[in-house]
């Protein structure tokens, strides 16, 4: 059994850390994270998932989850879960926050929660050099995957957190992360005529759809940021990030190709990114040099025409509950 027990976790320096496991029918006070299609996290190279922020005790926090264990701490055969402070840049120099916290995992068979917390209600000190506390070995992956334990049913699970700072509380909120099984890849080709006559700092492609989201390609003909004057800049962007609900995030894998119209030796940039209202674009300020782009033998610009292709796969969407 995993519940109603005292446990010892050893860090790499063999220092013992005592914590307790217990069961409660009460849900977490401050935050819950529901993850659908959990198995697709690792399949889509999501080794670490960070939740949206939530407030407790007058501070901002987030949950950090490693589905296959925290590799930086050499964790094996366990899921790692941590509580981390957010938005600390506005705090005064030398700040310290002492908090007692509990991390939750829903048993969907019994309708109650497995809870891990430090033994004896020990307060943890959060500060500039230590923003995160939690459990390297939150639960064995084998026990988590065992349907009889109820933690992962129909590839769905629910984690949660409670944080107590100076005995203050705040209204709880949550989010639901939905990973998409067999997500389709959508391609869109943008033909740009009269390239030499472009005068806008940023040029947008036609809007196209992928994963129930609207997207556009962005091209900066004279460059952007550290590539200004030397390189073309190319980005994938949400067509209208203002339509996203607060706290929403979209995890997408994408490729942006500058097509070689002569020998089909296309230039391609590939990335994975969590898009949101505050981070609506991702790409490259130094996508390709002007010298390479303007060389007729490279086929990027033919008769003042170039073509750009975007391939987008939306693997997951996180929305506020």
PDB file of C-alpha atoms in Angstrom:
ATOM      1  CA  UNK A   1       0.000   0.000   0.000  1.00  0.00           C
ATOM      2  CA  UNK A   2       1.085   3.575  -0.680  1.00  0.00           C
ATOM      3  CA  UNK A   3      -1.018   5.360   1.932  1.00  0.00           C
ATOM      4  CA  UNK A   4      -0.927   6.261   5.626  1.00  0.00           C
ATOM      5  CA  UNK A   5       2.806   5.716   5.814  1.00  0.00           C
ATOM      6  CA  UNK A   6       6.015   7.491   6.684  1.00  0.00           C
ATOM      7  CA  UNK A   7       8.709   7.384   4.022  1.00  0.00           C
ATOM      8  CA  UNK A   8      12.321   8.365   3.525  1.00  0.00           C
ATOM      9  CA  UNK A   9      13.661   9.874   0.308  1.00  0.00           C
ATOM     10  CA  UNK A  10      17.410  10.076  -0.225  1.00  0.00           C
ATOM     11  CA  UNK A  11      18.972  12.808  -2.329  1.00  0.00           C
ATOM     12  CA  UNK A  12      22.204  12.294  -4.336  1.00  0.00           C
ATOM     13  CA  UNK A  13      24.274  13.251  -1.269  1.00  0.00           C
ATOM     14  CA  UNK A  14      22.538  10.509   0.769  1.00  0.00           C
ATOM     15  CA  UNK A  15      20.830  13.030   3.042  1.00  0.00           C
ATOM     16  CA  UNK A  16      17.557  11.597   4.283  1.00  0.00           C
ATOM     17  CA  UNK A  17      14.334  13.543   3.836  1.00  0.00           C
ATOM     18  CA  UNK A  18      11.236  12.270   5.639  1.00  0.00           C
ATOM     19  CA  UNK A  19       7.737  12.652   4.257  1.00  0.00           C
ATOM     20  CA  UNK A  20       4.328  11.097   4.779  1.00  0.00           C
ATOM     21  CA  UNK A  21       1.688   9.617   2.515  1.00  0.00           C
ATOM     22  CA  UNK A  22      -1.961   9.834   3.547  1.00  0.00           C
ATOM     23  CA  UNK A  23      -5.457   9.746   2.036  1.00  0.00           C
ATOM     24  CA  UNK A  24      -8.143  12.418   2.108  1.00  0.00           C
ATOM     25  CA  UNK A  25     -11.578  12.766   0.565  1.00  0.00           C
ATOM     26  CA  UNK A  26     -11.193  16.552   0.452  1.00  0.00           C
ATOM     27  CA  UNK A  27      -9.882  17.929  -2.881  1.00  0.00           C
ATOM     28  CA  UNK A  28      -6.865  20.282  -2.987  1.00  0.00           C
ATOM     29  CA  UNK A  29      -7.714  23.794  -1.833  1.00  0.00           C
ATOM     30  CA  UNK A  30      -5.645  25.792  -4.279  1.00  0.00           C
ATOM     31  CA  UNK A  31      -5.059  24.048  -7.612  1.00  0.00           C
ATOM     32  CA  UNK A  32      -5.788  20.980  -9.709  1.00  0.00           C
ATOM     33  CA  UNK A  33      -4.297  19.771 -12.985  1.00  0.00           C
ATOM     34  CA  UNK A  34      -6.301  17.253 -15.004  1.00  0.00           C
ATOM     35  CA  UNK A  35      -4.223  15.557 -17.713  1.00  0.00           C
ATOM     36  CA  UNK A  36      -5.932  13.648 -20.489  1.00  0.00           C
ATOM     37  CA  UNK A  37      -4.003  11.250 -22.791  1.00  0.00           C
ATOM     38  CA  UNK A  38      -1.187  11.216 -20.232  1.00  0.00           C
ATOM     39  CA  UNK A  39       0.809   8.612 -22.185  1.00  0.00           C
ATOM     40  CA  UNK A  40       1.205  11.069 -25.062  1.00  0.00           C
ATOM     41  CA  UNK A  41       3.322  13.433 -22.962  1.00  0.00           C
ATOM     42  CA  UNK A  42       6.480  11.339 -23.348  1.00  0.00           C
ATOM     43  CA  UNK A  43       5.511  10.186 -26.833  1.00  0.00           C
ATOM     44  CA  UNK A  44       5.594  13.858 -27.829  1.00  0.00           C
ATOM     45  CA  UNK A  45       8.844  14.598 -25.944  1.00  0.00           C
ATOM     46  CA  UNK A  46       7.215  16.467 -23.051  1.00  0.00           C
ATOM     47  CA  UNK A  47       9.702  15.437 -20.363  1.00  0.00           C
ATOM     48  CA  UNK A  48       8.596  18.278 -18.080  1.00  0.00           C
ATOM     49  CA  UNK A  49       5.202  19.953 -17.730  1.00  0.00           C
ATOM     50  CA  UNK A  50       4.677  23.229 -15.862  1.00  0.00           C
ATOM     51  CA  UNK A  51       1.140  24.200 -14.901  1.00  0.00           C
ATOM     52  CA  UNK A  52      -0.301  27.670 -15.060  1.00  0.00           C
ATOM     53  CA  UNK A  53       0.259  29.828 -11.997  1.00  0.00           C
ATOM     54  CA  UNK A  54      -2.087  30.069  -9.030  1.00  0.00           C
ATOM     55  CA  UNK A  55      -2.197  32.203  -5.908  1.00  0.00           C
ATOM     56  CA  UNK A  56      -1.828  31.049  -2.306  1.00  0.00           C
ATOM     57  CA  UNK A  57      -0.812  33.083   0.700  1.00  0.00           C
ATOM     58  CA  UNK A  58      -0.306  36.185  -1.430  1.00  0.00           C
ATOM     59  CA  UNK A  59       2.258  34.571  -3.752  1.00  0.00           C
ATOM     60  CA  UNK A  60       2.189  32.913  -7.159  1.00  0.00           C
ATOM     61  CA  UNK A  61       2.962  29.199  -7.516  1.00  0.00           C
ATOM     62  CA  UNK A  62       2.955  26.438 -10.130  1.00  0.00           C
ATOM     63  CA  UNK A  63       3.135  22.640 -10.258  1.00  0.00           C
ATOM     64  CA  UNK A  64       6.051  21.022 -12.085  1.00  0.00           C
ATOM     65  CA  UNK A  65       5.615  17.435 -13.287  1.00  0.00           C
ATOM     66  CA  UNK A  66       8.151  15.003 -14.756  1.00  0.00           C
ATOM     67  CA  UNK A  67       6.141  12.060 -16.219  1.00  0.00           C
ATOM     68  CA  UNK A  68       9.192   9.759 -16.372  1.00  0.00           C
ATOM     69  CA  UNK A  69      11.120  11.212 -13.439  1.00  0.00           C
ATOM     70  CA  UNK A  70      13.489  14.146 -13.069  1.00  0.00           C
ATOM     71  CA  UNK A  71      16.510  13.076 -15.121  1.00  0.00           C
ATOM     72  CA  UNK A  72      18.629  15.935 -13.753  1.00  0.00           C
ATOM     73  CA  UNK A  73      18.362  14.216 -10.352  1.00  0.00           C
ATOM     74  CA  UNK A  74      18.836  10.729 -11.805  1.00  0.00           C
ATOM     75  CA  UNK A  75      15.301   9.680 -10.861  1.00  0.00           C
ATOM     76  CA  UNK A  76      14.263   6.335 -12.317  1.00  0.00           C
ATOM     77  CA  UNK A  77      10.963   4.423 -12.375  1.00  0.00           C
ATOM     78  CA  UNK A  78       9.138   7.234 -10.537  1.00  0.00           C
ATOM     79  CA  UNK A  79       7.085  10.301 -11.409  1.00  0.00           C
ATOM     80  CA  UNK A  80       8.556  13.507  -9.946  1.00  0.00           C
ATOM     81  CA  UNK A  81       6.291  16.353  -8.796  1.00  0.00           C
ATOM     82  CA  UNK A  82       7.307  19.736  -7.361  1.00  0.00           C
ATOM     83  CA  UNK A  83       5.879  23.032  -6.170  1.00  0.00           C
ATOM     84  CA  UNK A  84       7.630  26.131  -7.539  1.00  0.00           C
ATOM     85  CA  UNK A  85       7.291  29.854  -6.952  1.00  0.00           C
ATOM     86  CA  UNK A  86       6.362  32.087  -9.887  1.00  0.00           C
ATOM     87  CA  UNK A  87       6.645  35.820 -10.629  1.00  0.00           C
ATOM     88  CA  UNK A  88       9.317  36.464  -8.005  1.00  0.00           C
ATOM     89  CA  UNK A  89      10.978  39.340  -9.895  1.00  0.00           C
ATOM     90  CA  UNK A  90       8.696  41.873  -8.175  1.00  0.00           C
ATOM     91  CA  UNK A  91       9.644  40.703  -4.669  1.00  0.00           C
ATOM     92  CA  UNK A  92      12.076  42.726  -2.600  1.00  0.00           C
ATOM     93  CA  UNK A  93      15.776  41.885  -2.597  1.00  0.00           C
ATOM     94  CA  UNK A  94      16.608  39.123  -0.118  1.00  0.00           C
ATOM     95  CA  UNK A  95      13.040  37.805   0.073  1.00  0.00           C
ATOM     96  CA  UNK A  96      12.239  34.488   1.792  1.00  0.00           C
ATOM     97  CA  UNK A  97       8.953  32.631   1.969  1.00  0.00           C
ATOM     98  CA  UNK A  98       8.289  29.759   4.363  1.00  0.00           C
ATOM     99  CA  UNK A  99       5.473  27.433   3.319  1.00  0.00           C
ATOM    100  CA  UNK A 100       3.890  24.119   4.242  1.00  0.00           C
ATOM    101  CA  UNK A 101       2.526  22.363   1.172  1.00  0.00           C
ATOM    102  CA  UNK A 102       0.773  19.137   0.187  1.00  0.00           C
ATOM    103  CA  UNK A 103       0.747  17.526  -3.252  1.00  0.00           C
ATOM    104  CA  UNK A 104      -2.247  15.438  -4.373  1.00  0.00           C
ATOM    105  CA  UNK A 105      -3.049  12.579  -6.769  1.00  0.00           C
ATOM    106  CA  UNK A 106      -6.649  11.508  -7.317  1.00  0.00           C
ATOM    107  CA  UNK A 107      -7.658   7.851  -6.847  1.00  0.00           C
ATOM    108  CA  UNK A 108     -10.456   7.730  -9.420  1.00  0.00           C
ATOM    109  CA  UNK A 109     -11.646   4.330  -8.192  1.00  0.00           C
ATOM    110  CA  UNK A 110     -12.395   5.480  -4.649  1.00  0.00           C
ATOM    111  CA  UNK A 111     -12.898   9.206  -5.225  1.00  0.00           C
ATOM    112  CA  UNK A 112     -10.244  10.210  -2.704  1.00  0.00           C
ATOM    113  CA  UNK A 113      -6.740  11.679  -2.930  1.00  0.00           C
ATOM    114  CA  UNK A 114      -3.282  10.346  -2.192  1.00  0.00           C
ATOM    115  CA  UNK A 115      -1.370  13.136  -0.427  1.00  0.00           C
ATOM    116  CA  UNK A 116       2.386  13.587  -0.016  1.00  0.00           C
ATOM    117  CA  UNK A 117       3.799  16.135   2.406  1.00  0.00           C
ATOM    118  CA  UNK A 118       6.887  16.653   4.510  1.00  0.00           C
ATOM    119  CA  UNK A 119       6.750  14.790   7.805  1.00  0.00           C
ATOM    120  CA  UNK A 120       5.815  16.695  10.969  1.00  0.00           C
ATOM    121  CA  UNK A 121       4.483  19.620   8.887  1.00  0.00           C
ATOM    122  CA  UNK A 122       7.964  20.932   8.196  1.00  0.00           C
ATOM    123  CA  UNK A 123       8.053  24.385   6.592  1.00  0.00           C
ATOM    124  CA  UNK A 124      10.110  24.724   3.432  1.00  0.00           C
ATOM    125  CA  UNK A 125      12.094  27.876   2.748  1.00  0.00           C
ATOM    126  CA  UNK A 126      11.691  29.313  -0.725  1.00  0.00           C
ATOM    127  CA  UNK A 127      14.142  32.003  -1.835  1.00  0.00           C
ATOM    128  CA  UNK A 128      15.951  33.326  -4.917  1.00  0.00           C
ATOM    129  CA  UNK A 129      18.303  30.340  -5.134  1.00  0.00           C
ATOM    130  CA  UNK A 130      15.683  27.736  -4.148  1.00  0.00           C
ATOM    131  CA  UNK A 131      12.407  28.335  -5.974  1.00  0.00           C
ATOM    132  CA  UNK A 132      11.262  24.704  -5.979  1.00  0.00           C
ATOM    133  CA  UNK A 133      10.486  22.000  -3.437  1.00  0.00           C
ATOM    134  CA  UNK A 134       8.768  18.659  -3.933  1.00  0.00           C
ATOM    135  CA  UNK A 135       9.261  14.951  -4.306  1.00  0.00           C
ATOM    136  CA  UNK A 136      11.722  13.280  -6.681  1.00  0.00           C
ATOM    137  CA  UNK A 137       9.969   9.961  -6.149  1.00  0.00           C
ATOM    138  CA  UNK A 138       6.364  11.113  -5.888  1.00  0.00           C
ATOM    139  CA  UNK A 139       4.967   7.729  -6.962  1.00  0.00           C
ATOM    140  CA  UNK A 140       6.418   4.625  -8.687  1.00  0.00           C
ATOM    141  CA  UNK A 141       5.450   4.573 -12.354  1.00  0.00           C
ATOM    142  CA  UNK A 142       4.386   0.928 -11.989  1.00  0.00           C
ATOM    143  CA  UNK A 143       1.922   1.801  -9.203  1.00  0.00           C
ATOM    144  CA  UNK A 144       0.710   4.863 -11.108  1.00  0.00           C
ATOM    145  CA  UNK A 145      -0.046   2.785 -14.209  1.00  0.00           C
ATOM    146  CA  UNK A 146      -1.797   0.016 -12.252  1.00  0.00           C
ATOM    147  CA  UNK A 147      -5.509   0.581 -12.930  1.00  0.00           C
ATOM    148  CA  UNK A 148      -6.446  -1.057  -9.605  1.00  0.00           C
ATOM    149  CA  UNK A 149      -4.886   1.953  -7.810  1.00  0.00           C
ATOM    150  CA  UNK A 150      -7.136   4.350  -9.738  1.00  0.00           C
ATOM    151  CA  UNK A 151      -4.472   6.971 -10.412  1.00  0.00           C
ATOM    152  CA  UNK A 152      -4.496   6.583 -14.200  1.00  0.00           C
ATOM    153  CA  UNK A 153      -7.804   5.555 -15.748  1.00  0.00           C
ATOM    154  CA  UNK A 154      -8.576   5.855 -19.446  1.00  0.00           C
ATOM    155  CA  UNK A 155      -5.177   7.582 -19.729  1.00  0.00           C
ATOM    156  CA  UNK A 156      -6.417  10.451 -17.513  1.00  0.00           C
ATOM    157  CA  UNK A 157      -5.105  11.601 -14.132  1.00  0.00           C
ATOM    158  CA  UNK A 158      -5.561  14.518 -11.717  1.00  0.00           C
ATOM    159  CA  UNK A 159      -2.821  16.163  -9.628  1.00  0.00           C
ATOM    160  CA  UNK A 160      -3.259  19.003  -7.153  1.00  0.00           C
ATOM    161  CA  UNK A 161      -1.629  21.247  -4.579  1.00  0.00           C
ATOM    162  CA  UNK A 162      -2.269  23.098  -1.338  1.00  0.00           C
ATOM    163  CA  UNK A 163       0.110  25.786  -0.106  1.00  0.00           C
ATOM    164  CA  UNK A 164      -0.069  27.505   3.266  1.00  0.00           C
ATOM    165  CA  UNK A 165       1.921  30.696   3.868  1.00  0.00           C
ATOM    166  CA  UNK A 166       1.317  32.405   7.253  1.00  0.00           C
ATOM    167  CA  UNK A 167      -1.974  30.502   7.417  1.00  0.00           C
ATOM    168  CA  UNK A 168      -3.447  32.503   4.517  1.00  0.00           C
ATOM    169  CA  UNK A 169      -5.625  31.059   1.802  1.00  0.00           C
ATOM    170  CA  UNK A 170      -7.007  32.200  -1.530  1.00  0.00           C
ATOM    171  CA  UNK A 171      -9.650  31.097  -3.976  1.00  0.00           C
ATOM    172  CA  UNK A 172      -8.613  27.958  -5.813  1.00  0.00           C
ATOM    173  CA  UNK A 173      -8.546  27.495  -9.547  1.00  0.00           C
ATOM    174  CA  UNK A 174      -7.300  24.829 -11.954  1.00  0.00           C
ATOM    175  CA  UNK A 175      -6.544  23.731 -15.467  1.00  0.00           C
ATOM    176  CA  UNK A 176      -7.084  20.771 -17.780  1.00  0.00           C
ATOM    177  CA  UNK A 177      -4.296  19.587 -20.070  1.00  0.00           C
ATOM    178  CA  UNK A 178      -5.576  17.541 -23.027  1.00  0.00           C
ATOM    179  CA  UNK A 179      -2.990  15.730 -25.129  1.00  0.00           C
ATOM    180  CA  UNK A 180      -4.140  14.838 -28.646  1.00  0.00           C
ATOM    181  CA  UNK A 181      -3.733  11.262 -29.865  1.00  0.00           C
ATOM    182  CA  UNK A 182      -2.622  10.792 -33.498  1.00  0.00           C
ATOM    183  CA  UNK A 183      -2.626  14.548 -34.022  1.00  0.00           C
ATOM    184  CA  UNK A 184      -2.651  15.427 -37.751  1.00  0.00           C
ATOM    185  CA  UNK A 185       0.055  17.520 -39.399  1.00  0.00           C
ATOM    186  CA  UNK A 186      -1.300  20.413 -41.447  1.00  0.00           C
ATOM    187  CA  UNK A 187       0.735  22.085 -44.194  1.00  0.00           C
ATOM    188  CA  UNK A 188       0.251  25.576 -45.579  1.00  0.00           C
ATOM    189  CA  UNK A 189       2.208  27.096 -48.486  1.00  0.00           C
ATOM    190  CA  UNK A 190       2.588  30.861 -48.766  1.00  0.00           C
ATOM    191  CA  UNK A 191       3.641  32.258 -52.169  1.00  0.00           C
ATOM    192  CA  UNK A 192       5.144  35.732 -51.928  1.00  0.00           C
ATOM    193  CA  UNK A 193       5.164  37.690 -55.197  1.00  0.00           C
ATOM    194  CA  UNK A 194       7.159  40.869 -55.840  1.00  0.00           C
ATOM    195  CA  UNK A 195       9.397  40.204 -52.863  1.00  0.00           C
ATOM    196  CA  UNK A 196      11.683  43.151 -53.655  1.00  0.00           C
ATOM    197  CA  UNK A 197       8.728  45.532 -53.318  1.00  0.00           C
ATOM    198  CA  UNK A 198       7.833  44.498 -49.771  1.00  0.00           C
ATOM    199  CA  UNK A 199       7.886  47.548 -47.524  1.00  0.00           C
ATOM    200  CA  UNK A 200       6.331  46.308 -44.304  1.00  0.00           C
ATOM    201  CA  UNK A 201       8.567  45.487 -41.354  1.00  0.00           C
ATOM    202  CA  UNK A 202       6.541  42.285 -40.863  1.00  0.00           C
ATOM    203  CA  UNK A 203       4.522  40.447 -43.510  1.00  0.00           C
ATOM    204  CA  UNK A 204       1.822  37.929 -42.570  1.00  0.00           C
ATOM    205  CA  UNK A 205       0.631  34.932 -44.562  1.00  0.00           C
ATOM    206  CA  UNK A 206      -2.987  34.015 -45.018  1.00  0.00           C
ATOM    207  CA  UNK A 207      -4.516  32.499 -41.882  1.00  0.00           C
ATOM    208  CA  UNK A 208      -4.722  28.685 -41.801  1.00  0.00           C
ATOM    209  CA  UNK A 209      -6.069  26.136 -39.339  1.00  0.00           C
ATOM    210  CA  UNK A 210      -4.359  23.350 -37.408  1.00  0.00           C
ATOM    211  CA  UNK A 211      -5.599  21.652 -34.244  1.00  0.00           C
ATOM    212  CA  UNK A 212      -8.672  23.909 -33.950  1.00  0.00           C
ATOM    213  CA  UNK A 213      -6.359  26.920 -33.824  1.00  0.00           C
ATOM    214  CA  UNK A 214      -5.741  29.672 -36.373  1.00  0.00           C
ATOM    215  CA  UNK A 215      -2.128  30.282 -37.395  1.00  0.00           C
ATOM    216  CA  UNK A 216      -0.054  32.492 -39.658  1.00  0.00           C
ATOM    217  CA  UNK A 217       3.522  32.660 -40.904  1.00  0.00           C
ATOM    218  CA  UNK A 218       5.381  35.879 -40.200  1.00  0.00           C
ATOM    219  CA  UNK A 219       8.251  37.085 -42.396  1.00  0.00           C
ATOM    220  CA  UNK A 220      10.527  40.029 -41.619  1.00  0.00           C
ATOM    221  CA  UNK A 221      12.097  40.975 -45.002  1.00  0.00           C
ATOM    222  CA  UNK A 222      14.791  43.211 -43.477  1.00  0.00           C
ATOM    223  CA  UNK A 223      15.398  41.051 -40.427  1.00  0.00           C
ATOM    224  CA  UNK A 224      14.536  41.314 -36.749  1.00  0.00           C
ATOM    225  CA  UNK A 225      16.359  41.748 -33.450  1.00  0.00           C
ATOM    226  CA  UNK A 226      19.937  40.432 -33.688  1.00  0.00           C
ATOM    227  CA  UNK A 227      19.391  39.460 -37.348  1.00  0.00           C
ATOM    228  CA  UNK A 228      18.403  42.919 -38.563  1.00  0.00           C
ATOM    229  CA  UNK A 229      20.209  43.850 -41.764  1.00  0.00           C
ATOM    230  CA  UNK A 230      21.836  40.448 -42.282  1.00  0.00           C
ATOM    231  CA  UNK A 231      19.168  37.737 -42.181  1.00  0.00           C
ATOM    232  CA  UNK A 232      15.538  37.054 -42.992  1.00  0.00           C
ATOM    233  CA  UNK A 233      13.487  36.379 -39.860  1.00  0.00           C
ATOM    234  CA  UNK A 234      10.726  33.757 -39.913  1.00  0.00           C
ATOM    235  CA  UNK A 235       8.128  32.856 -37.281  1.00  0.00           C
ATOM    236  CA  UNK A 236       4.995  30.817 -36.687  1.00  0.00           C
ATOM    237  CA  UNK A 237       2.365  32.769 -34.772  1.00  0.00           C
ATOM    238  CA  UNK A 238      -1.158  32.440 -33.449  1.00  0.00           C
ATOM    239  CA  UNK A 239      -3.355  34.446 -35.824  1.00  0.00           C
ATOM    240  CA  UNK A 240      -5.287  36.062 -32.962  1.00  0.00           C
ATOM    241  CA  UNK A 241      -4.000  35.272 -29.484  1.00  0.00           C
ATOM    242  CA  UNK A 242      -6.633  37.574 -27.940  1.00  0.00           C
ATOM    243  CA  UNK A 243      -9.242  34.876 -28.546  1.00  0.00           C
ATOM    244  CA  UNK A 244      -7.520  32.517 -26.100  1.00  0.00           C
ATOM    245  CA  UNK A 245      -9.067  32.207 -22.689  1.00  0.00           C
ATOM    246  CA  UNK A 246      -6.855  33.346 -19.771  1.00  0.00           C
ATOM    247  CA  UNK A 247      -4.364  30.639 -18.834  1.00  0.00           C
ATOM    248  CA  UNK A 248      -4.740  28.709 -22.101  1.00  0.00           C
ATOM    249  CA  UNK A 249      -1.656  27.161 -23.729  1.00  0.00           C
ATOM    250  CA  UNK A 250      -1.166  25.248 -26.975  1.00  0.00           C
ATOM    251  CA  UNK A 251       1.690  22.768 -27.406  1.00  0.00           C
ATOM    252  CA  UNK A 252       2.666  22.546 -31.073  1.00  0.00           C
ATOM    253  CA  UNK A 253       5.422  20.919 -33.108  1.00  0.00           C
ATOM    254  CA  UNK A 254       6.148  22.917 -36.239  1.00  0.00           C
ATOM    255  CA  UNK A 255       8.453  23.221 -39.232  1.00  0.00           C
ATOM    256  CA  UNK A 256       8.923  26.336 -41.374  1.00  0.00           C
ATOM    257  CA  UNK A 257      10.490  25.693 -44.799  1.00  0.00           C
ATOM    258  CA  UNK A 258      11.856  28.162 -47.317  1.00  0.00           C
ATOM    259  CA  UNK A 259      11.326  26.271 -50.567  1.00  0.00           C
ATOM    260  CA  UNK A 260      14.141  25.844 -53.097  1.00  0.00           C
ATOM    261  CA  UNK A 261      12.316  26.359 -56.389  1.00  0.00           C
ATOM    262  CA  UNK A 262      15.211  24.990 -58.490  1.00  0.00           C
ATOM    263  CA  UNK A 263      16.707  21.902 -56.840  1.00  0.00           C
ATOM    264  CA  UNK A 264      14.263  21.270 -53.974  1.00  0.00           C
ATOM    265  CA  UNK A 265      17.018  21.690 -51.374  1.00  0.00           C
ATOM    266  CA  UNK A 266      14.681  23.375 -48.923  1.00  0.00           C
ATOM    267  CA  UNK A 267      15.790  25.252 -45.806  1.00  0.00           C
ATOM    268  CA  UNK A 268      13.880  24.120 -42.734  1.00  0.00           C
ATOM    269  CA  UNK A 269      13.606  25.191 -39.121  1.00  0.00           C
ATOM    270  CA  UNK A 270      11.874  22.837 -36.663  1.00  0.00           C
ATOM    271  CA  UNK A 271      10.761  23.471 -33.082  1.00  0.00           C
ATOM    272  CA  UNK A 272       8.322  22.596 -30.266  1.00  0.00           C
ATOM    273  CA  UNK A 273       6.699  25.416 -28.325  1.00  0.00           C
ATOM    274  CA  UNK A 274       3.937  26.233 -25.810  1.00  0.00           C
ATOM    275  CA  UNK A 275       1.974  29.065 -27.479  1.00  0.00           C
ATOM    276  CA  UNK A 276      -0.166  31.382 -25.333  1.00  0.00           C
ATOM    277  CA  UNK A 277      -1.547  34.910 -25.249  1.00  0.00           C
ATOM    278  CA  UNK A 278       1.682  36.121 -23.622  1.00  0.00           C
ATOM    279  CA  UNK A 279       3.896  34.039 -25.962  1.00  0.00           C
ATOM    280  CA  UNK A 280       2.026  33.989 -29.297  1.00  0.00           C
ATOM    281  CA  UNK A 281       4.970  33.346 -31.627  1.00  0.00           C
ATOM    282  CA  UNK A 282       8.077  31.240 -32.022  1.00  0.00           C
ATOM    283  CA  UNK A 283      10.743  31.179 -34.714  1.00  0.00           C
ATOM    284  CA  UNK A 284      14.110  32.446 -35.815  1.00  0.00           C
ATOM    285  CA  UNK A 285      15.518  35.978 -35.963  1.00  0.00           C
ATOM    286  CA  UNK A 286      18.400  34.661 -38.124  1.00  0.00           C
ATOM    287  CA  UNK A 287      16.515  32.210 -40.322  1.00  0.00           C
ATOM    288  CA  UNK A 288      18.631  32.581 -43.498  1.00  0.00           C
ATOM    289  CA  UNK A 289      21.259  35.124 -44.525  1.00  0.00           C
ATOM    290  CA  UNK A 290      20.475  37.677 -47.215  1.00  0.00           C
ATOM    291  CA  UNK A 291      23.542  36.481 -49.144  1.00  0.00           C
ATOM    292  CA  UNK A 292      22.216  32.927 -49.381  1.00  0.00           C
ATOM    293  CA  UNK A 293      18.631  34.004 -50.003  1.00  0.00           C
ATOM    294  CA  UNK A 294      19.521  36.361 -52.872  1.00  0.00           C
ATOM    295  CA  UNK A 295      21.920  33.937 -54.612  1.00  0.00           C
ATOM    296  CA  UNK A 296      20.042  32.795 -57.763  1.00  0.00           C
ATOM    297  CA  UNK A 297      21.674  29.372 -57.651  1.00  0.00           C
ATOM    298  CA  UNK A 298      20.022  28.552 -54.315  1.00  0.00           C
ATOM    299  CA  UNK A 299      16.498  28.804 -55.691  1.00  0.00           C
ATOM    300  CA  UNK A 300      15.045  30.737 -52.763  1.00  0.00           C
ATOM    301  CA  UNK A 301      14.109  33.786 -54.824  1.00  0.00           C
ATOM    302  CA  UNK A 302      13.161  33.160 -58.465  1.00  0.00           C
ATOM    303  CA  UNK A 303      11.730  35.947 -60.626  1.00  0.00           C
ATOM    304  CA  UNK A 304      11.143  37.933 -57.428  1.00  0.00           C
ATOM    305  CA  UNK A 305       8.980  35.120 -56.021  1.00  0.00           C
ATOM    306  CA  UNK A 306       9.612  33.002 -52.946  1.00  0.00           C
ATOM    307  CA  UNK A 307       7.525  30.320 -51.253  1.00  0.00           C
ATOM    308  CA  UNK A 308       7.350  29.431 -47.564  1.00  0.00           C
ATOM    309  CA  UNK A 309       5.710  26.315 -46.158  1.00  0.00           C
ATOM    310  CA  UNK A 310       4.586  25.789 -42.568  1.00  0.00           C
ATOM    311  CA  UNK A 311       3.780  22.348 -41.172  1.00  0.00           C
ATOM    312  CA  UNK A 312       2.011  22.434 -37.808  1.00  0.00           C
ATOM    313  CA  UNK A 313       0.976  19.645 -35.438  1.00  0.00           C
ATOM    314  CA  UNK A 314      -0.920  20.556 -32.277  1.00  0.00           C
ATOM    315  CA  UNK A 315      -0.151  17.891 -29.674  1.00  0.00           C
ATOM    316  CA  UNK A 316      -1.877  19.352 -26.621  1.00  0.00           C
ATOM    317  CA  UNK A 317      -4.070  22.140 -25.271  1.00  0.00           C
ATOM    318  CA  UNK A 318      -4.285  23.361 -21.689  1.00  0.00           C
ATOM    319  CA  UNK A 319      -7.356  25.339 -20.600  1.00  0.00           C
ATOM    320  CA  UNK A 320      -8.469  26.809 -17.301  1.00  0.00           C
ATOM    321  CA  UNK A 321     -11.140  24.791 -15.497  1.00  0.00           C
TER     322      UNK A 321
END
